PDB file of C-alpha atoms in Angstrom:
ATOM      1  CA  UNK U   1      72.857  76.524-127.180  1.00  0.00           C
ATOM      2  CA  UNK U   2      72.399  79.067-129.817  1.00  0.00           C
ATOM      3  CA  UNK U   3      73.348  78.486-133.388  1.00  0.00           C
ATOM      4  CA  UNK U   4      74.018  81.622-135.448  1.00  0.00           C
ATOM      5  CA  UNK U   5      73.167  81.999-138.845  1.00  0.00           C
ATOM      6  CA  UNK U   6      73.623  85.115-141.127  1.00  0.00           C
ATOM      7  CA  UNK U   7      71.043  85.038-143.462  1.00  0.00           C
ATOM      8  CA  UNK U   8      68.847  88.684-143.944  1.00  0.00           C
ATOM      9  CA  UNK U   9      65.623  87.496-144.897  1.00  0.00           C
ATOM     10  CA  UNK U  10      62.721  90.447-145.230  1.00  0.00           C
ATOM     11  CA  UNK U  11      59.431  89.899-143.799  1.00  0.00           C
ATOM     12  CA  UNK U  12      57.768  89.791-147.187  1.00  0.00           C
ATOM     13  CA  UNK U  13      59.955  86.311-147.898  1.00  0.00           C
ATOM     14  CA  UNK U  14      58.884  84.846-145.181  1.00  0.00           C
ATOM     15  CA  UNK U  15      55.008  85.575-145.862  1.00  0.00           C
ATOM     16  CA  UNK U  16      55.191  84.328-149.116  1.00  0.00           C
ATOM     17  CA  UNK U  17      57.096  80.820-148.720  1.00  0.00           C
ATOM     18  CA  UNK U  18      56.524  80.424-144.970  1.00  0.00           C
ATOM     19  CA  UNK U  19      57.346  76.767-144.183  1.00  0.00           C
ATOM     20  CA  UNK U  20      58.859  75.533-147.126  1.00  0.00           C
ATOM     21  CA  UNK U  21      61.455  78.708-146.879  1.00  0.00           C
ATOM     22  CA  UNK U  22      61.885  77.479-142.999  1.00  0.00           C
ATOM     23  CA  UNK U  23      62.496  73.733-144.252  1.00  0.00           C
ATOM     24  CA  UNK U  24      64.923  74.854-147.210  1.00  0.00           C
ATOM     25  CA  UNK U  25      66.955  77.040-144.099  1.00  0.00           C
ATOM     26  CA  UNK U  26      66.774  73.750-142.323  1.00  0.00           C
ATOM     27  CA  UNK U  27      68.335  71.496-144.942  1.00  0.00           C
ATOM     28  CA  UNK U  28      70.728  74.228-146.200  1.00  0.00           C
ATOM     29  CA  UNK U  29      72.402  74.497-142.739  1.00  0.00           C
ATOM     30  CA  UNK U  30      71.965  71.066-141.230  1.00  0.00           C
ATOM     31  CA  UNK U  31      74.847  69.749-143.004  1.00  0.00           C
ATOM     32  CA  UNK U  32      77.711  72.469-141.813  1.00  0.00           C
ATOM     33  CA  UNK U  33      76.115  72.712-138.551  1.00  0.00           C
ATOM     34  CA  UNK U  34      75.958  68.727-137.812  1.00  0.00           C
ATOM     35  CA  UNK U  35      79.228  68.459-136.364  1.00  0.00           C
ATOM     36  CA  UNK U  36      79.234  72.025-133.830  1.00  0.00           C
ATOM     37  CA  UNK U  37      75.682  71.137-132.375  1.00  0.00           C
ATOM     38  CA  UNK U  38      75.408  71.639-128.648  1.00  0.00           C
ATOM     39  CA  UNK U  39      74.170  68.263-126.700  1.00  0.00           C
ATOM     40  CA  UNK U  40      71.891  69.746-124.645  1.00  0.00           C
ATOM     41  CA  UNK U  41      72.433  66.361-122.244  1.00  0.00           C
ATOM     42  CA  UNK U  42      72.592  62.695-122.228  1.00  0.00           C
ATOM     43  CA  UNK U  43      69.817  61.892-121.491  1.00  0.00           C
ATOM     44  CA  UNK U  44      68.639  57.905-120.879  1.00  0.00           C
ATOM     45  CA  UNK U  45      65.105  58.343-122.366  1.00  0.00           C
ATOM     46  CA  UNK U  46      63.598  61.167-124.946  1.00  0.00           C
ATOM     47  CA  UNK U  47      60.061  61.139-125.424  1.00  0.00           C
ATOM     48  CA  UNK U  48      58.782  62.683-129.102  1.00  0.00           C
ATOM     49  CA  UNK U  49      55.154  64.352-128.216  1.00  0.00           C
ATOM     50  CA  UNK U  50      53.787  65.548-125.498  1.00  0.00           C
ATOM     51  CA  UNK U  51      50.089  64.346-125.678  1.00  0.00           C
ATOM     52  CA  UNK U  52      48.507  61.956-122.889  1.00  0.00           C
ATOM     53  CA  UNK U  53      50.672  58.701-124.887  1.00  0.00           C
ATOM     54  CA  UNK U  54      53.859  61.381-124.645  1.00  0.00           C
ATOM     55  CA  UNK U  55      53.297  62.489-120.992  1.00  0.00           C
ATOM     56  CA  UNK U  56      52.807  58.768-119.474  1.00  0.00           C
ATOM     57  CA  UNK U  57      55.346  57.380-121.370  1.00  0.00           C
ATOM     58  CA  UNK U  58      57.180  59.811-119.781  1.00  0.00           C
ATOM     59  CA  UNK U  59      56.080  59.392-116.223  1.00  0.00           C
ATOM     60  CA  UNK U  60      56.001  55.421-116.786  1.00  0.00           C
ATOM     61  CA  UNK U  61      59.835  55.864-117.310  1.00  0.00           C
ATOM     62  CA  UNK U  62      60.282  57.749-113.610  1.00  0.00           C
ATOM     63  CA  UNK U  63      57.704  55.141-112.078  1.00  0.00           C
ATOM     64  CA  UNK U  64      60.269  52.592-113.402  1.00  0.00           C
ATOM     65  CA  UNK U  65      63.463  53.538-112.042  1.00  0.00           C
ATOM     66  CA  UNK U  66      64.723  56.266-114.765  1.00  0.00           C
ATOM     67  CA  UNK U  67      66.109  59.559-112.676  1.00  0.00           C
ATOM     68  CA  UNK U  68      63.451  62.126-113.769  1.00  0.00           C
ATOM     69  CA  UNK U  69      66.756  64.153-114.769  1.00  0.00           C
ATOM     70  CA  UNK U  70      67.313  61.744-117.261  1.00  0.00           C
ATOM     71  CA  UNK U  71      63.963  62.262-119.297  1.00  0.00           C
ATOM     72  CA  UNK U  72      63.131  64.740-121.329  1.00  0.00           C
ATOM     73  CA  UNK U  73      59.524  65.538-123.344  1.00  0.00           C
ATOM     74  CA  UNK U  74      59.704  67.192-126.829  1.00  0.00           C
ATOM     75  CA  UNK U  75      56.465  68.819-127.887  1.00  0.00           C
ATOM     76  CA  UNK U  76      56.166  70.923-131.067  1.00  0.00           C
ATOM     77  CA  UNK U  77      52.920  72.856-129.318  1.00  0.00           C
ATOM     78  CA  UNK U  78      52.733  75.682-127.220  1.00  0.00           C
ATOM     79  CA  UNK U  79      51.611  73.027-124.163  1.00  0.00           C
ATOM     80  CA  UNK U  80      51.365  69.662-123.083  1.00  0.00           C
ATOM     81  CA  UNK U  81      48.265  68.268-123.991  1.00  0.00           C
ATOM     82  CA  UNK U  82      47.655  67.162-127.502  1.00  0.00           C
ATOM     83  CA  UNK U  83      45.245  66.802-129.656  1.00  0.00           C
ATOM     84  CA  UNK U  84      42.305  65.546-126.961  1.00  0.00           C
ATOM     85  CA  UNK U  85      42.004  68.907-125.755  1.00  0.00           C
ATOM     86  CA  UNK U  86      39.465  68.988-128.640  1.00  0.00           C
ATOM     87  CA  UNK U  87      37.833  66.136-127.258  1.00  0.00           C
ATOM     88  CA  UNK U  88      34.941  66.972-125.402  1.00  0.00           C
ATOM     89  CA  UNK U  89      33.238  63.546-124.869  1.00  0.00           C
ATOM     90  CA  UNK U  90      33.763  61.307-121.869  1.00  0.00           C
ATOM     91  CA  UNK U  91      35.372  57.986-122.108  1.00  0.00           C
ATOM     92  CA  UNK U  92      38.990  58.688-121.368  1.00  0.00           C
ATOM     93  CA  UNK U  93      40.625  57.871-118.119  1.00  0.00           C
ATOM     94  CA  UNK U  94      38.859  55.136-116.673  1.00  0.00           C
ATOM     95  CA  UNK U  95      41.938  52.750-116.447  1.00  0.00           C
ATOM     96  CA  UNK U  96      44.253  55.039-115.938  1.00  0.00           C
ATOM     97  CA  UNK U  97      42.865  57.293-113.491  1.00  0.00           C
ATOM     98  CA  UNK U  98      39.751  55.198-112.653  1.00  0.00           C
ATOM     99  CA  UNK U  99      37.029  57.355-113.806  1.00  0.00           C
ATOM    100  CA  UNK U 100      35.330  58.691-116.796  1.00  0.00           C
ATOM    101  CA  UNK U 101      36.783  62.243-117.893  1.00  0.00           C
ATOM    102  CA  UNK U 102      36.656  64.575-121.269  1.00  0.00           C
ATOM    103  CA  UNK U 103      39.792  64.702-123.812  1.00  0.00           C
ATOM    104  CA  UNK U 104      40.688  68.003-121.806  1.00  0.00           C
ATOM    105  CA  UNK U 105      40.182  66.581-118.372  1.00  0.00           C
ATOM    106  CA  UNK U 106      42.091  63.530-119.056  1.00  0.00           C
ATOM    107  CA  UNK U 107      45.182  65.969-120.917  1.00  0.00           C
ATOM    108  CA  UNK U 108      45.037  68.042-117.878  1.00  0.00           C
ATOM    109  CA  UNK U 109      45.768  65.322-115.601  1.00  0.00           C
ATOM    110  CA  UNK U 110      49.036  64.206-116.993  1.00  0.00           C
ATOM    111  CA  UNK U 111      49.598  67.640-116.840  1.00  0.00           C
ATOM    112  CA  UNK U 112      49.289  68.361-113.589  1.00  0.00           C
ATOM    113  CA  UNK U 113      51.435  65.078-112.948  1.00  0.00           C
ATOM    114  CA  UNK U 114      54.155  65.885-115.166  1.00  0.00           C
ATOM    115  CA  UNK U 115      54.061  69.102-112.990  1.00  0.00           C
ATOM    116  CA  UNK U 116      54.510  67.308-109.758  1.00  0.00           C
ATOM    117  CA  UNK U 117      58.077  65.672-111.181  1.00  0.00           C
ATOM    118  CA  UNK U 118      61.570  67.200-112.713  1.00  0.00           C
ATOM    119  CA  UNK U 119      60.841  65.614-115.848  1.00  0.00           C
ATOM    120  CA  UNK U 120      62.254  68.423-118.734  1.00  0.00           C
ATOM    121  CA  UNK U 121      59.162  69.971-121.210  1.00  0.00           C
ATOM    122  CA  UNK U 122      60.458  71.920-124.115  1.00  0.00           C
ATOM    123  CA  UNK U 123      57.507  73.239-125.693  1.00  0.00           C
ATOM    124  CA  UNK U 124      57.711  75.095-128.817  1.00  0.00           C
ATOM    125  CA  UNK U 125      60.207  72.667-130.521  1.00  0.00           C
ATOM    126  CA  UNK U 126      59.910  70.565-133.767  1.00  0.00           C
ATOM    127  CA  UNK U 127      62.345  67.104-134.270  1.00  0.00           C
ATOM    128  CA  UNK U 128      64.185  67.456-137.257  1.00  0.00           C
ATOM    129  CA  UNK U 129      66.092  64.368-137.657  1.00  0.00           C
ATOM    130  CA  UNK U 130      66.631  60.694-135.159  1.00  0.00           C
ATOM    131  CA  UNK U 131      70.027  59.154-136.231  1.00  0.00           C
ATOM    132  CA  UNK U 132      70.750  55.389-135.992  1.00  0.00           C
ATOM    133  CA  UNK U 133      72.802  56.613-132.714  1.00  0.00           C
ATOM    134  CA  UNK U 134      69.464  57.441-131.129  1.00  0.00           C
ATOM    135  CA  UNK U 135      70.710  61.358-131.305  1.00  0.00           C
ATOM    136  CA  UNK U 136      67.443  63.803-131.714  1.00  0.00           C
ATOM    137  CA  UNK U 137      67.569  66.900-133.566  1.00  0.00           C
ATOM    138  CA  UNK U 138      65.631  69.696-132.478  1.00  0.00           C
ATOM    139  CA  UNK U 139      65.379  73.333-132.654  1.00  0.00           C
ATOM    140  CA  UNK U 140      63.453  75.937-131.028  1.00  0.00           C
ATOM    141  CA  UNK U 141      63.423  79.572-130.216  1.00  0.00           C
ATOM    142  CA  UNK U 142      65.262  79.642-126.652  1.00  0.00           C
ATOM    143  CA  UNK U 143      67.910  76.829-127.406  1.00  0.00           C
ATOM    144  CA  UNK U 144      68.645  77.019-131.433  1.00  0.00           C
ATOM    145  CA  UNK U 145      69.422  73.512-132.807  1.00  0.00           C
ATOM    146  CA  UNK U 146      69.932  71.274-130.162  1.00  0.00           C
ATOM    147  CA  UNK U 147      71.156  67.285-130.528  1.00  0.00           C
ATOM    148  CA  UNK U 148      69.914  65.158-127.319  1.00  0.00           C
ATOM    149  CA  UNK U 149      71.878  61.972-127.123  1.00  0.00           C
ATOM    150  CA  UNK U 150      69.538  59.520-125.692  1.00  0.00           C
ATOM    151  CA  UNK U 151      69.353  55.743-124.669  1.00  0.00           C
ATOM    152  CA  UNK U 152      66.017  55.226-125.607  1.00  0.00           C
ATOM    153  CA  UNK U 153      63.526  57.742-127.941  1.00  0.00           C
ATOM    154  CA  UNK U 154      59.681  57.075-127.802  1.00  0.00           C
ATOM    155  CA  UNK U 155      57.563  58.415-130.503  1.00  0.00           C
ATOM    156  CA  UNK U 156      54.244  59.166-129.344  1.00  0.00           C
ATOM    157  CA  UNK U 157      53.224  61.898-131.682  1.00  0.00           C
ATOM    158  CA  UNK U 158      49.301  61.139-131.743  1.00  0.00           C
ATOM    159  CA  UNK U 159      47.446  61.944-134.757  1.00  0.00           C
ATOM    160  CA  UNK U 160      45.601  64.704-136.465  1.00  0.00           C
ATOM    161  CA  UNK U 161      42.655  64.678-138.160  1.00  0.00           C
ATOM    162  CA  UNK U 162      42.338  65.262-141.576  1.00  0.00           C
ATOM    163  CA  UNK U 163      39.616  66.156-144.184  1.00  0.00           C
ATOM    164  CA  UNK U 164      38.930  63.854-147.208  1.00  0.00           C
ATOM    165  CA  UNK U 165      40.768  66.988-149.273  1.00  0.00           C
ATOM    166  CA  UNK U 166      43.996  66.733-147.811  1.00  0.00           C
ATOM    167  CA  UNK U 167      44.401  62.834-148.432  1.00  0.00           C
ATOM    168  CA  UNK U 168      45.751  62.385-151.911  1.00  0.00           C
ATOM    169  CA  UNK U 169      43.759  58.935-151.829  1.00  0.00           C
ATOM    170  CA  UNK U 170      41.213  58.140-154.419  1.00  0.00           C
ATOM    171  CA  UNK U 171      37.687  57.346-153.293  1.00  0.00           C
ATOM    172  CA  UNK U 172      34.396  58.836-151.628  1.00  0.00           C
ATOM    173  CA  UNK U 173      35.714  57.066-147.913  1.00  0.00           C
ATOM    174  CA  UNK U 174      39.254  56.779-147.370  1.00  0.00           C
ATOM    175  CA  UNK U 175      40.228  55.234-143.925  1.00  0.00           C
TER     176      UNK U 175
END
C-alpha cells in the first residue's frame, strides 16, 4: 500500500516550509495518483477521530450488529484518546460507564475497550479528502496513501482549543 514518489527534497526545505511544503506534495500528487490508490478494504463503517466520540462510535457500531472487521478508526495522533487526556477534572463517564472519572480516565476506558475487540486503529494518519462515494483518503507512514471505501463515515474529530490570537475574529471575547 505504498505509493512512490521521486521527489529529493533536502532537510533544510523541509524546516523551512514544513506543512505547507507537505500540503503542496499533497495536492501536486493527488491528482495522478487518484486513480492507482490501493483500497485498503471495504469497509461498512469508517470512523474519522479517535477521541472518546471516535472510539464509541466505533464500538456502538460492533454493539449493533457491524462485524468488527468491517470498522475501522482513523486517528491523526500517536494514540487513541483525544484531546481529554488534558482534562484533569471529574465529570466524565457517569452515563456511560456509571461513575465519575477524569478526561484521562474516561479516554483510557474506551481504550482499553477498543482493545478488547478487532476493531482496526491506524494511528499516525491524517484524512485528506471524503468523496461523494463515501471513499476516505488517507495517508500515513506504514501504508502511503490509502482510499477506504466505506458504507458509512462518522466524523468525530473533537475540538481543540484555541487562544483569542489564533481566531481571526474581531472582539475582546469571541465564542
Amino acid at each position: 500500500f505504498f505509493v512512490v514518489v521521486n521527489l529529493e527534497i533536502s532537510e533544510a526545505l523541509i524546516a523551512e516550509f514544513g506543512l505547507k511544503f507537505k500540503r503542496l506534495a499533497a495536492d501536486v500528487c493527488y491528482d495522478s495518483y487518484m486513480e492507482d490508490l490501493p483500497e485498503l478494504t471495504g469497509r461498512k463503517v469508517a470512523v474519522i477521530g479517535g477521541g472518546p466520540a471516535g472510539m464509541a462510535a466505533a464500538l456502538s457500531a460492533k454493539d449493533n450488529g457491524v462485524p468488527e472487521e468491517n470498522i475501522i478508526v482513523l486517528e491523526r495522533d500517536v494514540r487513541l484518546g483525544g484531546i481529554l487526556e488534558q482534562c484533569i477534572h471529574t465529570g466524565f463517564g457517569l452515563t456511560y460507564f456509571g461513575e465519575e472519572l477524569s478526561g484521562p480516565e474516561y479516554a483510557d476506558r474506551f481504550v482499553k475497550l477498543m482493545d478488547e475487540t478487532k476493531i482496526a486503529v491506524k494511528l499516525n494518519t491524517m484524512v485528506l479528502n471524503i468523496t461523494k462515494e463515501n471513499q476516505v483518503i488517507a495517508t500515513n507512514k506504514e501504508d502511503g496513501l490509502i482510499t477506504i471505501n466505506a458504507k458509512a463515515i462518522i466524523l468525530a474529530m473533537g475540538c481543540r482549543e484555541r487562544p483569542r490570537g489564533a481566531l481571526d475574529i474581531a472582539g475582546s471575547r469571541p465564542a
